[in-house]
Amino acid sequence: ETLGYAFLHDDKSLCEPAIARLVTAHTSALGGRIFAANSMAVRDIDLFGAAGVRVAANRGLAGIDGVLATACGVAAADPNTSTTLLIGDQSFLHDLSSVRIFADTMYTCPSLKVILINNAGGAIFSFLPIAQAHTLPDEKVNFQTEFEPLFGAPHAIDFSSIAKAFGLRFARCSTVSALRRALWSPEINFIEA
């Protein structure tokens, strides 16, 4: 994987484009499929994903609700094909009740992996025009007190505790090499990056 993406060679930190590239390349090598959450996950795959991987997603207007449950259904429909869910933290939190389904699915569909991109909130909303309003002279939007709590929805959720509560095999990855190792490990089915 050397297509000029410098972020794949910097092992000091892991960025969302690198996550999308590594996950799609890994899934393609397995002959598997990706289920992409709406929001940044599907956009990152579109912009930075490796070629040759099958990608499915919920319809755009369906929002971020039910993504984990849908991915479990996709995996259960064809348990012999590797399924990887690439999902953001907000999408995951909006479907937290489906973690039980994921935990049950890991016995019938052991090739299902969930890759959770934790950017501590709704990063996609930073692309909205209102996010830039605080930089305009005639706008009175306070980014920290008005925009960030409502749109960014920051959180301090410990996803390893959720994994432990449901018996998931968890890894937290903060470098390219750690993510590569976790993706190839058959022992891990829930990765936070």
Short mmCIF file of C-alpha atoms in Angstrom, two decimals:
data_model
loop_
_atom_site.label_atom_id
_atom_site.label_comp_id
_atom_site.label_asym_id
_atom_site.label_seq_id
_atom_site.Cartn_x
_atom_site.Cartn_y
_atom_site.Cartn_z
CA GLU A 1 0.00 0.00 0.00
CA THR A 2 2.22 2.80 -1.26
CA LEU A 3 0.05 4.96 -3.49
CA GLY A 4 1.65 8.16 -2.29
CA TYR A 5 -0.42 8.43 0.88
CA ALA A 6 2.11 9.72 3.40
CA PHE A 7 -0.30 9.03 6.27
CA LEU A 8 0.20 5.30 5.69
CA HIS A 9 3.89 5.62 6.41
CA ASP A 10 3.63 7.84 9.50
CA ASP A 11 3.33 5.48 12.43
CA LYS A 12 3.15 8.25 15.02
CA SER A 13 -0.57 8.77 14.68
CA LEU A 14 -3.61 7.40 12.93
CA CYS A 15 -5.89 9.67 10.88
CA GLU A 16 -9.30 8.96 9.36
CA PRO A 17 -8.04 8.74 5.75
CA ALA A 18 -5.48 6.12 6.84
CA ILE A 19 -8.16 4.16 8.68
CA ALA A 20 -10.38 4.12 5.59
CA ARG A 21 -7.47 3.07 3.36
CA LEU A 22 -6.22 0.31 5.66
CA VAL A 23 -9.68 -1.10 6.34
CA THR A 24 -10.66 -1.19 2.66
CA ALA A 25 -7.32 -2.70 1.59
CA HIS A 26 -7.58 -5.36 4.30
CA THR A 27 -11.18 -6.20 3.41
CA SER A 28 -10.36 -6.35 -0.29
CA ALA A 29 -7.47 -8.75 0.41
CA LEU A 30 -9.93 -11.04 2.22
CA GLY A 31 -12.46 -10.86 -0.60
CA GLY A 32 -14.88 -9.40 1.90
CA ARG A 33 -17.30 -6.52 2.02
CA ILE A 34 -17.60 -3.31 3.99
CA PHE A 35 -20.69 -1.87 5.50
CA ALA A 36 -20.08 1.86 5.91
CA ALA A 37 -21.89 4.08 8.34
CA ASN A 38 -23.32 7.31 7.05
CA SER A 39 -21.43 10.46 7.92
CA MET A 40 -17.64 10.56 7.60
CA ALA A 41 -17.05 6.78 7.29
CA VAL A 42 -18.70 6.44 3.88
CA ARG A 43 -17.11 9.69 2.69
CA ASP A 44 -13.63 8.61 3.83
CA ILE A 45 -14.04 5.32 1.97
CA ASP A 46 -15.15 7.19 -1.14
CA LEU A 47 -12.16 9.55 -0.99
CA PHE A 48 -9.39 7.31 0.35
CA GLY A 49 -10.57 3.70 0.08
CA ALA A 50 -8.70 1.00 -1.80
CA ALA A 51 -10.15 -0.20 -5.08
CA GLY A 52 -11.81 -3.56 -5.47
CA VAL A 53 -13.81 -3.74 -2.27
CA ARG A 54 -17.57 -4.12 -2.11
CA VAL A 55 -19.17 -1.35 -0.03
CA ALA A 56 -22.76 -1.13 1.17
CA ALA A 57 -24.44 1.53 3.30
CA ASN A 58 -27.85 2.57 4.48
CA ARG A 59 -29.72 5.03 2.29
CA GLY A 60 -28.45 8.57 2.89
CA LEU A 61 -31.59 9.91 4.50
CA ALA A 62 -31.73 6.98 6.91
CA GLY A 63 -29.19 8.82 9.03
CA ILE A 64 -26.98 7.16 11.57
CA ASP A 65 -29.59 5.12 13.43
CA GLY A 66 -29.48 1.33 13.15
CA VAL A 67 -26.12 1.02 11.39
CA LEU A 68 -24.67 -1.63 13.71
CA ALA A 69 -27.87 -3.70 13.54
CA THR A 70 -27.89 -3.48 9.74
CA ALA A 71 -24.24 -4.58 9.52
CA CYS A 72 -25.04 -7.57 11.73
CA GLY A 73 -27.87 -8.46 9.36
CA VAL A 74 -25.59 -8.17 6.34
CA ALA A 75 -23.05 -10.46 8.02
CA ALA A 76 -25.72 -12.97 9.05
CA ALA A 77 -27.13 -13.12 5.51
CA ASP A 78 -23.78 -14.44 4.24
CA PRO A 79 -21.70 -15.65 7.20
CA ASN A 80 -19.02 -17.17 4.97
CA THR A 81 -17.97 -13.76 3.64
CA SER A 82 -15.92 -11.41 5.78
CA THR A 83 -17.89 -8.30 6.76
CA THR A 84 -16.30 -5.18 8.18
CA LEU A 85 -18.30 -2.29 9.59
CA LEU A 86 -16.60 1.10 9.49
CA ILE A 87 -18.54 3.34 11.86
CA GLY A 88 -18.03 6.62 13.69
CA ASP A 89 -18.48 7.07 17.40
CA GLN A 90 -21.76 9.00 17.10
CA SER A 91 -23.30 6.39 14.78
CA PHE A 92 -22.20 3.66 17.18
CA LEU A 93 -23.66 5.48 20.17
CA HIS A 94 -26.96 6.03 18.33
CA ASP A 95 -27.25 2.24 17.94
CA LEU A 96 -25.82 1.20 21.29
CA SER A 97 -28.68 -1.21 21.94
CA SER A 98 -27.48 -3.28 18.96
CA VAL A 99 -24.20 -4.14 20.68
CA ARG A 100 -26.08 -7.13 22.11
CA ILE A 101 -26.90 -8.24 18.55
CA PHE A 102 -23.23 -7.82 17.59
CA ALA A 103 -22.14 -9.90 20.58
CA ASP A 104 -24.57 -12.66 19.59
CA THR A 105 -23.57 -12.41 15.91
CA MET A 106 -19.91 -13.04 16.66
CA TYR A 107 -20.74 -16.70 17.32
CA THR A 108 -22.70 -17.23 14.11
CA CYS A 109 -20.64 -14.83 11.97
CA PRO A 110 -17.12 -14.86 13.39
CA SER A 111 -15.77 -12.91 10.42
CA LEU A 112 -17.71 -9.74 11.37
CA LYS A 113 -15.39 -6.95 12.55
CA VAL A 114 -16.41 -3.51 13.74
CA ILE A 115 -13.97 -0.64 13.27
CA LEU A 116 -15.03 2.36 15.32
CA ILE A 117 -13.54 5.73 14.42
CA ASN A 118 -13.48 7.67 17.67
CA ASN A 119 -13.01 11.36 17.03
CA ALA A 120 -14.88 12.26 20.23
CA GLY A 121 -17.97 13.58 18.49
CA GLY A 122 -19.66 14.41 15.23
CA ALA A 123 -16.74 15.51 13.07
CA ILE A 124 -18.82 15.78 9.92
CA PHE A 125 -20.64 18.78 11.32
CA SER A 126 -17.42 20.79 11.21
CA PHE A 127 -18.00 20.94 7.44
CA LEU A 128 -21.28 22.84 7.88
CA PRO A 129 -21.20 26.57 7.10
CA ILE A 130 -22.27 27.40 10.66
CA ALA A 131 -19.05 25.81 11.94
CA GLN A 132 -17.15 28.56 10.16
CA ALA A 133 -19.50 31.35 11.27
CA HIS A 134 -17.35 32.29 14.23
CA THR A 135 -14.64 33.43 11.81
CA LEU A 136 -16.91 35.87 9.96
CA PRO A 137 -17.01 39.44 11.28
CA ASP A 138 -20.81 39.78 11.27
CA GLU A 139 -21.58 36.37 12.76
CA LYS A 140 -22.02 35.92 16.49
CA VAL A 141 -21.71 32.14 16.84
CA ASN A 142 -19.50 31.07 19.71
CA PHE A 143 -17.86 27.87 18.55
CA GLN A 144 -17.08 26.43 21.99
CA THR A 145 -20.38 27.23 23.72
CA GLU A 146 -22.91 27.12 20.86
CA PHE A 147 -21.65 25.02 17.97
CA GLU A 148 -19.51 22.31 19.56
CA PRO A 149 -21.96 21.09 22.26
CA LEU A 150 -24.90 20.97 19.83
CA PHE A 151 -23.27 19.71 16.63
CA GLY A 152 -19.93 18.22 17.63
CA ALA A 153 -21.60 16.47 20.58
CA PRO A 154 -18.32 15.70 22.33
CA HIS A 155 -18.19 12.72 24.66
CA ALA A 156 -15.76 10.85 26.86
CA ILE A 157 -17.14 7.34 26.38
CA ASP A 158 -14.80 4.47 27.21
CA PHE A 159 -15.56 2.01 24.42
CA SER A 160 -13.38 -0.68 26.02
CA SER A 161 -15.89 -0.81 28.89
CA ILE A 162 -18.72 -1.41 26.42
CA ALA A 163 -16.68 -4.17 24.79
CA LYS A 164 -15.95 -5.77 28.14
CA ALA A 165 -19.59 -5.63 29.22
CA PHE A 166 -20.66 -7.56 26.12
CA GLY A 167 -17.70 -9.94 25.87
CA LEU A 168 -16.32 -8.44 22.67
CA ARG A 169 -12.67 -8.92 21.75
CA PHE A 170 -11.41 -5.34 21.79
CA ALA A 171 -8.33 -3.44 20.64
CA ARG A 172 -7.64 0.28 20.76
CA CYS A 173 -5.29 1.39 17.97
CA SER A 174 -3.57 4.74 17.69
CA THR A 175 -0.94 3.93 15.04
CA VAL A 176 -0.97 2.53 11.52
CA SER A 177 1.00 -0.55 12.57
CA ALA A 178 -1.32 -1.27 15.52
CA LEU A 179 -4.37 -1.06 13.26
CA ARG A 180 -2.77 -3.38 10.70
CA ARG A 181 -2.05 -5.95 13.43
CA ALA A 182 -5.58 -5.71 14.86
CA LEU A 183 -7.21 -6.04 11.44
CA TRP A 184 -5.35 -9.26 10.72
CA SER A 185 -5.91 -10.74 14.19
CA PRO A 186 -8.69 -13.34 14.23
CA GLU A 187 -8.89 -12.80 17.99
CA ILE A 188 -10.14 -9.21 17.69
CA ASN A 189 -13.60 -8.27 16.47
CA PHE A 190 -14.05 -4.71 17.82
CA ILE A 191 -11.40 -2.09 17.06
CA GLU A 192 -11.38 1.51 18.22
CA ALA A 193 -9.16 3.75 16.11
#
